[in-house]
Coordinates of C-alpha atoms and ligand atoms in Angstrom, one line a residue:
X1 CA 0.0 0.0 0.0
X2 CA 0.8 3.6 -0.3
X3 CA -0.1 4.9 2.7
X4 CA -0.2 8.5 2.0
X5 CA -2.9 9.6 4.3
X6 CA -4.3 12.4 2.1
X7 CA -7.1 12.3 -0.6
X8 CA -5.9 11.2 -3.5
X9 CA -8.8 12.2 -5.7
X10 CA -11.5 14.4 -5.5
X11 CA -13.8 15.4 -8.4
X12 CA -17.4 15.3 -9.4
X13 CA -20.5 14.5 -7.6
X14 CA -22.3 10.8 -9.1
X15 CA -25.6 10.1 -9.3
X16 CA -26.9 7.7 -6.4
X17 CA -27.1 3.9 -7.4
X18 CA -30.1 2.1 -5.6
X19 CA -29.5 -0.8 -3.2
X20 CA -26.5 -2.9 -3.4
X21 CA -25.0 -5.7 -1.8
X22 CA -25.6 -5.0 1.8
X23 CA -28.4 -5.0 4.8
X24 CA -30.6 -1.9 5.9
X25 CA -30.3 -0.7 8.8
X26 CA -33.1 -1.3 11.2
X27 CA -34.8 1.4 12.5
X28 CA -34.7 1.6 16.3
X29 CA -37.4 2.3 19.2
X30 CA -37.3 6.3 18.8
X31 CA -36.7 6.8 15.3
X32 CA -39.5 8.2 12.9
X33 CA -41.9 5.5 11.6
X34 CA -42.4 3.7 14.7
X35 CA -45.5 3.2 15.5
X36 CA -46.6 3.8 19.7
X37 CA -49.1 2.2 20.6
X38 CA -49.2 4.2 23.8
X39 CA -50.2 3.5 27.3
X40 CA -52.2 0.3 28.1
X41 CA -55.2 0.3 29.9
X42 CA -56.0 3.6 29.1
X43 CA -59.3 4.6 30.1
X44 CA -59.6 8.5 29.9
X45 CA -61.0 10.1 26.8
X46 CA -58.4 9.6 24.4
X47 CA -59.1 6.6 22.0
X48 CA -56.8 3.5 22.5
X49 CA -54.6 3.2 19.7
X50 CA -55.1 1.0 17.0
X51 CA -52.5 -1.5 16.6
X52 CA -50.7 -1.4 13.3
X53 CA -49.0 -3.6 11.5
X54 CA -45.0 -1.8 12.0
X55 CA -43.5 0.1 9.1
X56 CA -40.8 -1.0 7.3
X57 CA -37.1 0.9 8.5
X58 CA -36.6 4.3 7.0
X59 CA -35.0 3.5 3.4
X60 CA -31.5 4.7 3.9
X61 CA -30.7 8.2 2.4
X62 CA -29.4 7.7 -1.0
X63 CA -25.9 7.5 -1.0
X64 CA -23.0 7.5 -3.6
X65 CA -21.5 4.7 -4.7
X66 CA -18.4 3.2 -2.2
X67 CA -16.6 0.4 -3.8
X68 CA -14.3 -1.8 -1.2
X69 CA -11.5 -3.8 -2.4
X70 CA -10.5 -6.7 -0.3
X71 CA -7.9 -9.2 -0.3
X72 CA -5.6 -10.7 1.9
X73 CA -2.1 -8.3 1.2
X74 CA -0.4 -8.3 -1.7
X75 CA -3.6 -8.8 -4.0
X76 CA -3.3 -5.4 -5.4
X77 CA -6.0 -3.6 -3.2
X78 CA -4.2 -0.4 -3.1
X79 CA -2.7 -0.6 -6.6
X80 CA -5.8 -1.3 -8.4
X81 CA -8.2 0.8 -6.1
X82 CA -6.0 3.6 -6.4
X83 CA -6.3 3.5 -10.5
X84 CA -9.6 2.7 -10.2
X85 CA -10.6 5.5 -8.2
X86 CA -8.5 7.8 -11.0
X87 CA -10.6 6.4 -14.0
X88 CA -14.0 6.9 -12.4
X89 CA -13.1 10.4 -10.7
X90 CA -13.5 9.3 -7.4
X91 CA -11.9 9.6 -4.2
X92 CA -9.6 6.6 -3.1
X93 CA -8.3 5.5 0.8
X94 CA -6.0 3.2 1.6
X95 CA -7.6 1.2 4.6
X96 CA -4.1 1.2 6.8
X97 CA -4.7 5.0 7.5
X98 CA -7.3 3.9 9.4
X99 CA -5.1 1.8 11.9
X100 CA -4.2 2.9 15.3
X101 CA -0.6 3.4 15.9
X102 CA -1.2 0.4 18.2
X103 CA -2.3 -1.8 15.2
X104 CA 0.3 -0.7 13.2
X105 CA 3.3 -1.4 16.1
X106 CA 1.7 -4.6 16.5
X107 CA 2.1 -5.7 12.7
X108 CA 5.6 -4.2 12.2
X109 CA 6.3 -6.5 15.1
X110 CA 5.1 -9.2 12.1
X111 CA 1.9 -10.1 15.1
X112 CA -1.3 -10.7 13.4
X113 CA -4.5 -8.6 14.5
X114 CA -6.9 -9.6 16.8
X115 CA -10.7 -9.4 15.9
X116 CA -10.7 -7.0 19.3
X117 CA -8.0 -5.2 16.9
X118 CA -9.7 -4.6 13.7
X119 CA -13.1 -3.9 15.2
X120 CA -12.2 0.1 15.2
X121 CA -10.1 -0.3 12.8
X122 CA -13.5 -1.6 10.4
X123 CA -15.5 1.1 12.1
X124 CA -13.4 3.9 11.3
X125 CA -13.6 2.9 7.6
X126 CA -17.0 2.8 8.0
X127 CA -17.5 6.3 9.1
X128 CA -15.2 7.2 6.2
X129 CA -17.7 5.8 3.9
X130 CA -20.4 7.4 5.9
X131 CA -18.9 11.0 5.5
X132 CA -17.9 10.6 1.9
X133 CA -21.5 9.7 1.5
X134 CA -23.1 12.5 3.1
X135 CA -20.6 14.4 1.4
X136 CA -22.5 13.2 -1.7
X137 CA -18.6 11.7 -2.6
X138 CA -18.1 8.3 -4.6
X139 CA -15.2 6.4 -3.0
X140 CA -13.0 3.3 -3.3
X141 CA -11.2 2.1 -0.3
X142 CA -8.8 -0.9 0.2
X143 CA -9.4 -3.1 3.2
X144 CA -8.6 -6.5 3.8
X145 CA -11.6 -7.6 5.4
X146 CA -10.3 -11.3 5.3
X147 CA -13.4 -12.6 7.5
X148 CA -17.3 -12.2 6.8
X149 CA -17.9 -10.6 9.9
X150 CA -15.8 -8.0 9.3
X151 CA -17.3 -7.4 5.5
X152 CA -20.7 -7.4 7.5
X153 CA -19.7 -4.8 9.7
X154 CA -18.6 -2.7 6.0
X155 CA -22.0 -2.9 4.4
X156 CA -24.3 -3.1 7.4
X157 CA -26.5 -0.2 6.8
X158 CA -24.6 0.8 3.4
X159 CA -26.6 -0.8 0.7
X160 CA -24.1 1.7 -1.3
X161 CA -21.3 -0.7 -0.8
X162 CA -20.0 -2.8 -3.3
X163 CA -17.4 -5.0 -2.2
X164 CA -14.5 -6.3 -5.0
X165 CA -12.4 -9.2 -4.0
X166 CA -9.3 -9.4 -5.8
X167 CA -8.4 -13.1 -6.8
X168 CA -4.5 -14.0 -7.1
X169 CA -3.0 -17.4 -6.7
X170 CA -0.9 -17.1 -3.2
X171 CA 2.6 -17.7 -5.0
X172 CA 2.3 -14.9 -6.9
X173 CA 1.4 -12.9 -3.3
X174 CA 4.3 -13.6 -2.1
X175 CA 6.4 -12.7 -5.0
X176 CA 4.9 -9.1 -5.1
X177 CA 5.0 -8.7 -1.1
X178 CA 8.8 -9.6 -1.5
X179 CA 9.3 -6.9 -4.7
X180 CA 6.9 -4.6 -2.5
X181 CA 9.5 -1.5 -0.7
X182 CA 8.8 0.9 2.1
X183 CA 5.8 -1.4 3.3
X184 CA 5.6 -2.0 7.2
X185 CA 3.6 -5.3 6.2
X186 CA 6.1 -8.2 5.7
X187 CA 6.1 -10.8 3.4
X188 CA 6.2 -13.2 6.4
X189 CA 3.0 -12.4 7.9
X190 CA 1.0 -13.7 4.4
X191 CA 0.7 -16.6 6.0
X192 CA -1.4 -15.4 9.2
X193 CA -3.9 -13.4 6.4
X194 CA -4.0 -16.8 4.3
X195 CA -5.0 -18.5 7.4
X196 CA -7.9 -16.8 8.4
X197 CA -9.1 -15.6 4.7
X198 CA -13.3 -16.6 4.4
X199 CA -12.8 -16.2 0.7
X200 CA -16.8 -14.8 -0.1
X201 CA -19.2 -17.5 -1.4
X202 CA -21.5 -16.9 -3.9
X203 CA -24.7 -16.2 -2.0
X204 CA -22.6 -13.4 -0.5
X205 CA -23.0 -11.0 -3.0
X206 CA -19.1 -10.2 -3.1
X207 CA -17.9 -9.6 -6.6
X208 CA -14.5 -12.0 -7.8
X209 CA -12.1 -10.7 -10.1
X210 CA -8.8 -11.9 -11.1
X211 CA -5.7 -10.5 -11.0
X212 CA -4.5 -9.8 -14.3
X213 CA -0.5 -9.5 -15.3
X214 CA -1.1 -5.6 -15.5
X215 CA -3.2 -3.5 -12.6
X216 CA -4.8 -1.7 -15.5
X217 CA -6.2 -4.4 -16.8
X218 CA -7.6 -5.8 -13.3
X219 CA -9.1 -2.3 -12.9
X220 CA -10.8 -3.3 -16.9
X221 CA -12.2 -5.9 -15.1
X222 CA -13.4 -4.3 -12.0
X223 CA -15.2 -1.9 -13.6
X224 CA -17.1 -4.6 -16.0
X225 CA -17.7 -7.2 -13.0
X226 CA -18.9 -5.1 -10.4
X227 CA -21.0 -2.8 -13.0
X228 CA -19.5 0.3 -12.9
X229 CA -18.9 1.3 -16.0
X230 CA -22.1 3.2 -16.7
X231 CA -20.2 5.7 -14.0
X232 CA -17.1 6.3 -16.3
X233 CA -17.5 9.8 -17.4
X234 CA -16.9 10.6 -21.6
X235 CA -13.5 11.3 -21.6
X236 CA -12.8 10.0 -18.1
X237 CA -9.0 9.3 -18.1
X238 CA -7.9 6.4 -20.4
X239 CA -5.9 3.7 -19.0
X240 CA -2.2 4.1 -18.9
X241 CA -0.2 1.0 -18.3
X242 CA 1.6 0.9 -15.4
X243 CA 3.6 -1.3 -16.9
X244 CA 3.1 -4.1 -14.0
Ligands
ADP1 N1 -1.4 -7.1 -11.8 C1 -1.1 -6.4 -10.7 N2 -2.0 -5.8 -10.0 C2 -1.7 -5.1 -8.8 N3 -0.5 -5.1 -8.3 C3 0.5 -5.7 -8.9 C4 0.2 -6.4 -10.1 N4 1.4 -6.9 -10.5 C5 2.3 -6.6 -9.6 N5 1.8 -5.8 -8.7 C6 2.5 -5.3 -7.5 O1 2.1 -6.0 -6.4 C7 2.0 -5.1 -5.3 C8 0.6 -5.1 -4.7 O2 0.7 -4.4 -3.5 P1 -0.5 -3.5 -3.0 O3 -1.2 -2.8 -4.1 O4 0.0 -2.7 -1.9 O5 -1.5 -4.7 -2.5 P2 -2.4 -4.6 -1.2 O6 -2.9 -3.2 -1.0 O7 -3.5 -5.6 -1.5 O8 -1.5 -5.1 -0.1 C9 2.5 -3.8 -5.7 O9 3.9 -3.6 -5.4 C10 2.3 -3.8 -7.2 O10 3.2 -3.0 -7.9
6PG2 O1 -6.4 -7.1 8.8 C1 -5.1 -7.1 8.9 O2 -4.5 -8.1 9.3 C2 -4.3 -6.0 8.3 O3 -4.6 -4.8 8.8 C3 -4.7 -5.8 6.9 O4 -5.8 -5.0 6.9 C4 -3.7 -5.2 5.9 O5 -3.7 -6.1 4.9 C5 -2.4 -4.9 6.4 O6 -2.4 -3.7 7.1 C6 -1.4 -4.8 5.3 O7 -1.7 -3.8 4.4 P1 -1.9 -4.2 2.9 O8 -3.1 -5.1 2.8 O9 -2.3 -2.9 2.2 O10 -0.7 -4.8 2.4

């Protein structure tokens, strides 16, 4: 990854997409559309209630598209996301600027994250996505999220959310992690990501792409699998070959 901790794109607003891959979330007790049903046993003037049948949760507020790369390290996450975020105009994070400098000790110190670990680390990116949405901003982001649990915890409540998981064959990881400089994640802690990788099954709703021998061409396929070319602005910027 690049971790460079600063935008690295910004540009024009998107039209909302309608629900995605992902679970609404639920209204709770106080929020508008719940029905009271008031005190029982009320015997004064005032009509009993009728009991109604409850509404359906608020639909979320429409939201910008947010696509989420995952993949255990190495898989390109932050290579492709990055050019994928330049073709469509979007804004693109790295996921490791969203570690604590805990988190990040710990992995420099090649020990694998805890759940109890990544839990803020998952919510933070969450409330990126959350921002950039409000901020009526498409996004990409790069994130791991090697288990189902923690992908849950990325789309609960963001039927925005597309999540991408990047396919490569786990000898060709460890060749790029090797060729990979200025990266506190070592080649040596693949093994620990391989380990606990839930690679998404179908009824998921993840989409697969594979790795291609150029980034450029993995992005190709990004956009085509996960339906995102109709957001490709004429004249968005043409793919340059990174050569890789
Ligand atoms: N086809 C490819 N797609 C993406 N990255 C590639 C490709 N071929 C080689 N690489 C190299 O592999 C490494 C992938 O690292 P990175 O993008 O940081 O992955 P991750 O963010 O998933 O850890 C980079 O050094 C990149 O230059
Ligand atoms: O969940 C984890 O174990 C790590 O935090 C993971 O999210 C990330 O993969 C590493 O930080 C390495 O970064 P790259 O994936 O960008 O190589």
């Amino acid at each position: 990854m690049v971790c460079s901790g600063r935008r690295v794109l910004h540009s024009r607003r998107v039209t909302p997409v309608g629900p995605g891959p992902g679970r609404a979330r639920a209204a709770g007790p106080c929020e508008p559309g719940r029905v009271s049903l008031g005190p029982l046993g009320n015997d004064d003037a005032t009509p009993p209630a009728t009991p109604q049948p409850p509404e359906p949760p608020p639909r979320p507020p429409d939201a910008p598209p947010a696509v989420v790369l995952i993949g255990v390290s190495g898989s390109g996450k932050t290579t492709v996301g990055a050019l994928l975020a330049r073709r469509l105009g979007w804004i693109f994070a790295d996921g490791d600027r969203f570690h604590s400098p805990e988190n990040i000790a710990k992995m420099t110190a090649l020990k694998p994250l805890s759940d109890a670990d990544r839990s803020p680390w998952l919510a933070q990116i969450g409330t990126w996505i959350d921002d950039e949405g409000v901020a009526g901003q498409a996004c990409v982001v790069a994130c791991s999220a090697l288990k189902r649990v923690y992908r849950d915890v990325l789309r609960d409540g963001r039927p925005q959310v597309r999540l991408v998981y990047l396919v490569v064959p786990s000898e060709r990881l460890r060749t790029r992690m090797l060729a990979r400089e200025g990266h506190m994640f070592a080649a040596d802690m693949l093994a620990s990501q391989l380990a606990i990788l839930e690679r998404p099954i179908p009824d998921e709703g993840v989409y697969q792409v594979k790795s291609m021998p150029t980034a450029a061409q993995t992005v190709d396929a990004v956009l085509r699998v996960a339906h995102l070319e109709q957001f490709l602005a004429p004249g968005a910027e043409q793919p340059a070959d990174s050569g890789f």
